[in-house]
Coordinates of C-alpha atoms in Angstrom, one line a residue:
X1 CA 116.1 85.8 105.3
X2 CA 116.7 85.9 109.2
X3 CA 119.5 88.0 110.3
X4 CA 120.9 88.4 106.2
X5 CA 119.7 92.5 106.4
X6 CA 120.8 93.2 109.9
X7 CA 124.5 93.9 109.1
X8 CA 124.2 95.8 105.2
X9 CA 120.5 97.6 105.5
X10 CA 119.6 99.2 109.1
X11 CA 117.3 101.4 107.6
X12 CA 114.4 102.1 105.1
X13 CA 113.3 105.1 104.0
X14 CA 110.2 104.8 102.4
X15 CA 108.9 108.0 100.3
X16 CA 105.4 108.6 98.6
X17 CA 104.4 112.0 97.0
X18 CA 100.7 112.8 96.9
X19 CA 98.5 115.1 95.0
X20 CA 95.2 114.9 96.0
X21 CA 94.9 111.4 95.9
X22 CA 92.0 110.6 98.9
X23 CA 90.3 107.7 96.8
X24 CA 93.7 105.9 95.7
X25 CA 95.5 107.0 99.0
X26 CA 94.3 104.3 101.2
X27 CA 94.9 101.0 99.2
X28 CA 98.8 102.3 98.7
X29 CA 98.9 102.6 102.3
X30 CA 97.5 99.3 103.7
X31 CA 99.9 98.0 101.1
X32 CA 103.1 99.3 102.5
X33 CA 101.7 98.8 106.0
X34 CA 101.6 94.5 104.5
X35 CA 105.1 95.4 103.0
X36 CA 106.6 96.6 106.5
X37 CA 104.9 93.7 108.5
X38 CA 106.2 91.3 106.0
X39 CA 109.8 92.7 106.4
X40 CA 109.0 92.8 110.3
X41 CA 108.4 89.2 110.6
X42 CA 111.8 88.6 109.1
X43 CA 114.3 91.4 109.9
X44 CA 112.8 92.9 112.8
X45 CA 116.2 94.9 113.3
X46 CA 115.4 97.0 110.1
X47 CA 113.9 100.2 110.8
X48 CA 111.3 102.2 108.6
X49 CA 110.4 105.3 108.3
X50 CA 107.8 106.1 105.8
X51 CA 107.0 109.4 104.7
X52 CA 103.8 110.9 102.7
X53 CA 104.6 114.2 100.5
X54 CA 101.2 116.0 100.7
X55 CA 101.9 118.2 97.4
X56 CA 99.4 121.2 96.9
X57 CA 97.0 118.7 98.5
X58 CA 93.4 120.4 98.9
X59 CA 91.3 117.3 99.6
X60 CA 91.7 114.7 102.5
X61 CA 94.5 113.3 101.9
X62 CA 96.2 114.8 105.1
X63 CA 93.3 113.7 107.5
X64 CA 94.1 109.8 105.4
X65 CA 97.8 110.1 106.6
X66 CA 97.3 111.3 110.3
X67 CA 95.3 108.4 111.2
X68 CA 97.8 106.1 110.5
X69 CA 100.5 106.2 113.3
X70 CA 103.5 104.9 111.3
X71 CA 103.3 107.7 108.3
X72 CA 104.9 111.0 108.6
X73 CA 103.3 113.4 106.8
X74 CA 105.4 116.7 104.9
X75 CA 103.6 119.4 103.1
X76 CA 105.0 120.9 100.0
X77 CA 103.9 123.9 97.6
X78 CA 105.9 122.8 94.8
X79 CA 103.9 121.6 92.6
X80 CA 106.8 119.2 91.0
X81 CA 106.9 115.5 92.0
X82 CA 110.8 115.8 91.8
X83 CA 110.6 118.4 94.5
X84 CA 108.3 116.3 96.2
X85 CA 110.3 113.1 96.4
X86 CA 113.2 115.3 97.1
X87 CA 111.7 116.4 100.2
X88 CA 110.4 113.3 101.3
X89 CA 114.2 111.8 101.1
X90 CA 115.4 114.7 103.5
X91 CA 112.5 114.7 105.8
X92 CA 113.2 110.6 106.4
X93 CA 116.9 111.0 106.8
X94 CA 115.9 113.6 109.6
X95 CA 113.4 111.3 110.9
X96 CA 115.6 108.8 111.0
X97 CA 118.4 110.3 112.8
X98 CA 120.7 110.9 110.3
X99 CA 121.5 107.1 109.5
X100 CA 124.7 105.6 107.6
X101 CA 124.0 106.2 104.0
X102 CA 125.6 103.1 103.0
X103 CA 123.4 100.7 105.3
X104 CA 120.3 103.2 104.0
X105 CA 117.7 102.2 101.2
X106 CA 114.9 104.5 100.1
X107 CA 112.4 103.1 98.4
X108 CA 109.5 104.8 96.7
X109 CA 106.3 104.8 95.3
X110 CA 103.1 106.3 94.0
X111 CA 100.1 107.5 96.2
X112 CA 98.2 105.8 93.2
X113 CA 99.8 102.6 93.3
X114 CA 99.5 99.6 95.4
X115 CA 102.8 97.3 96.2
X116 CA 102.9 93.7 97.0
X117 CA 103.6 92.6 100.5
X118 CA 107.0 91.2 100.0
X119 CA 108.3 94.9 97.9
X120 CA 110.6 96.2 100.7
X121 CA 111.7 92.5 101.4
X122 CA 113.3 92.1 97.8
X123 CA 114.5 95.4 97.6
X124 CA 116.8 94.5 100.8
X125 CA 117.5 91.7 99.2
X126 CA 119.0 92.8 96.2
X127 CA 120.8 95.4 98.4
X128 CA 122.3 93.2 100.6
X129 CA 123.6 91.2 97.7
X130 CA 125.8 94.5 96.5
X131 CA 123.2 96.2 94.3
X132 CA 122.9 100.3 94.8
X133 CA 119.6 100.8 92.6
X134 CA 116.4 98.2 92.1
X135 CA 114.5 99.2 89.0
X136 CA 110.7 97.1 89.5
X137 CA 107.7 97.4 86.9
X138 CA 104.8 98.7 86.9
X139 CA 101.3 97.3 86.0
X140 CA 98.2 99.0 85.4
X141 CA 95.1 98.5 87.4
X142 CA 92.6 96.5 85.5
X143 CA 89.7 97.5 87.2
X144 CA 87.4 100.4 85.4
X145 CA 89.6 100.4 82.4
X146 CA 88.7 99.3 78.8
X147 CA 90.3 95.4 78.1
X148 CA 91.6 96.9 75.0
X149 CA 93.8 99.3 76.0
X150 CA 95.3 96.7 78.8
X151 CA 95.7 94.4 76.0
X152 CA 97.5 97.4 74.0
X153 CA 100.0 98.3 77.3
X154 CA 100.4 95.0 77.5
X155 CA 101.7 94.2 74.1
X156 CA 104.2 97.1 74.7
X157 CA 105.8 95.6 77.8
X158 CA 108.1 93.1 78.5
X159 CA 107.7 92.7 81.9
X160 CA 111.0 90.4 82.7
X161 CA 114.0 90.4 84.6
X162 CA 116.2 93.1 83.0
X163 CA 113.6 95.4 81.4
X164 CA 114.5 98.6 80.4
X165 CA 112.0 100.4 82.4
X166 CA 112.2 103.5 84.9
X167 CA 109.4 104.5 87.5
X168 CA 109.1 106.2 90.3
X169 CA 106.5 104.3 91.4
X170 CA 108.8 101.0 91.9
X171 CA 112.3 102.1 92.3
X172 CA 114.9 101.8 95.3
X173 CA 118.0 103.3 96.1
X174 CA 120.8 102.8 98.3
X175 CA 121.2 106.4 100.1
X176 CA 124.6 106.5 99.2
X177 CA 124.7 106.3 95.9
X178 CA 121.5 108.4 96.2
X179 CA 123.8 111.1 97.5
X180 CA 126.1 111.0 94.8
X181 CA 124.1 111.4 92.0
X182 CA 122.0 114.4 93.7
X183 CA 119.2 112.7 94.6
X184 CA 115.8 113.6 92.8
X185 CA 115.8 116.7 90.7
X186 CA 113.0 118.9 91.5
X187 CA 111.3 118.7 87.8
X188 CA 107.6 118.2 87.1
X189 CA 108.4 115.0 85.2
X190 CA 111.0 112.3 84.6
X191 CA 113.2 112.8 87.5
X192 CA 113.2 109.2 88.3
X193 CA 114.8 108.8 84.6
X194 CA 117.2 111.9 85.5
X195 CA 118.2 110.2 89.0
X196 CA 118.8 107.0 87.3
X197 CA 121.1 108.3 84.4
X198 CA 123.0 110.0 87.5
X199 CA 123.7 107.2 89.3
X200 CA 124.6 104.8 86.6
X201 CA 127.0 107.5 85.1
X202 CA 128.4 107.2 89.1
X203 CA 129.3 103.3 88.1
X204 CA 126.7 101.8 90.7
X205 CA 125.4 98.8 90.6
X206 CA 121.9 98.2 89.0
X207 CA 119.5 95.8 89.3
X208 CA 116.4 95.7 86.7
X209 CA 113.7 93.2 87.8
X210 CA 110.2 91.9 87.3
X211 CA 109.7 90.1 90.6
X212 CA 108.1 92.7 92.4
X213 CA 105.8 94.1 90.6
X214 CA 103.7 97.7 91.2
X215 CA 100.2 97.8 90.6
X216 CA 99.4 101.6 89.3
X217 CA 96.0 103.6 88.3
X218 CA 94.8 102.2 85.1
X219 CA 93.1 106.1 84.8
X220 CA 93.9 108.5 82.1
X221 CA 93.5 111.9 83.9
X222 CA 97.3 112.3 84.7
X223 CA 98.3 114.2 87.9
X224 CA 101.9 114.4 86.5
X225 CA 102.4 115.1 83.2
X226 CA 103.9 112.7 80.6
X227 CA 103.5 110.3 83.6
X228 CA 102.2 107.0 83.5
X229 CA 98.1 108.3 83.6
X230 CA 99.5 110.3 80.3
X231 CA 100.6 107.5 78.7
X232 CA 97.6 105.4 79.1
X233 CA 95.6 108.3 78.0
X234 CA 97.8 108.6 74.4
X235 CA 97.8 104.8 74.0
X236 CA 94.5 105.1 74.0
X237 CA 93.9 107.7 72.0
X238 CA 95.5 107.4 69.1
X239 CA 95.6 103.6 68.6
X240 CA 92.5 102.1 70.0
X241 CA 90.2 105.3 69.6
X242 CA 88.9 104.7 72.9
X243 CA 87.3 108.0 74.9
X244 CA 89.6 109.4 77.3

């Protein structure tokens, strides 16, 4: 990669809402910090700024975030993980000094997700190629979850270049074209799918690809609703019978 990202992506705004998530917290954490050393090694002229959304959090999750020198924390009362990634956007951009939306990518996540260590490296490099927005996929963590109803989210997937899947928790942006659509609306559920819409409608250009893969909570006891823990939960419900 070398010096590829040094003249089209100068910065990296990386944004993760969190609701009481002091188990899961960790894991997503040493991930990005393996995602930003990665990009480090190659492009140290990028700058990132990496920001935790502590939404209505009552456990530790605050305490998880100060300890780590390189994540800003931002509190929130919303309740809404649009809000909250909303916020997160505008608290980087401030951190960040107000950089040039066009050279800007956010990128964001899940605090119950884990992202591999080359995530921020193929995001730049998609948005260095001309592309505004980088669609990824998800997985589910295996561990602690029936076979069966990985077997049954499996058979439901297609997990290739060009999917047709949205989520927040794999999903980058060039600021610009983040701008234009209106960013995140602050809704309780689907405003990755709302942001989306908005910034295809705006005629960006869109990337949809498999080669970064998220791994997210395989649980069922959703902190978002008709988020990806509710999904699981009705997959298993109604198909395999399994107890949720």
């Amino acid at each position: 990669m070398g010096d590829s990202l040094g003249g089209c992506v100068r910065d990296v705004l990386v944004v993760v809402p969190a609701r009481n998530e002091e188990d899961l917290l960790p894991a997503c954490l040493d991930s990005l910090e393996a995602a930003r050393s990665a990009l480090a090694r190659t492009d140290p002229q990028v700058r990132v700024t990496t920001v935790v959304v502590l939404d209505r959090c009552t456990d530790a999750s605050a305490e998880l975030v100060e300890a780590r020198s390189w994540v800003h924390a931002v509190r929130s009362d919303a309740g809404r993980v649009g809000a909250a990634r909303r916020l997160g956007v505008q608290q980087a951009i401030a951190l960040a000094g107000g950089p040039d939306p066009v050279a800007t990518w956010i990128a964001s996540t899940d605090a119950d997700s884990v992202v591999p260590p080359h995530w921020l490296s193929r995001q730049l490099e998609l948005a260095c190629a001309g592309t505004d927005l980088v669609l990824g996929t998800v997985v589910p963590d295996v561990r602690g979850v029936d076979p069966r109803l990985i077997d049954a989210w499996h058979a439901r997937h297609r997990l290739t270049d060009g999917h047709p899947y949205v989520h927040g928790a794999n999903l980058g942006v060039r600021l610009s074209a983040y701008q234009r659509a209106g960013g995140f609306p602050e809704l309780a559920v689907h405003e990755d799918v709302r942001l989306v819409d908005a910034v295809r409608k705006d005629g960006a250009s869109v990337v949809a690809t498999a080669s970064a893969p998220v791994v997210t909570s395989g649980r069922v006891d959703a902190r978002a609703p008709e988020g990806f823990a509710s999904y699981l939960r009705a997959l298993a419900d109604p198909d395999l019978g399994l107890p949720v």
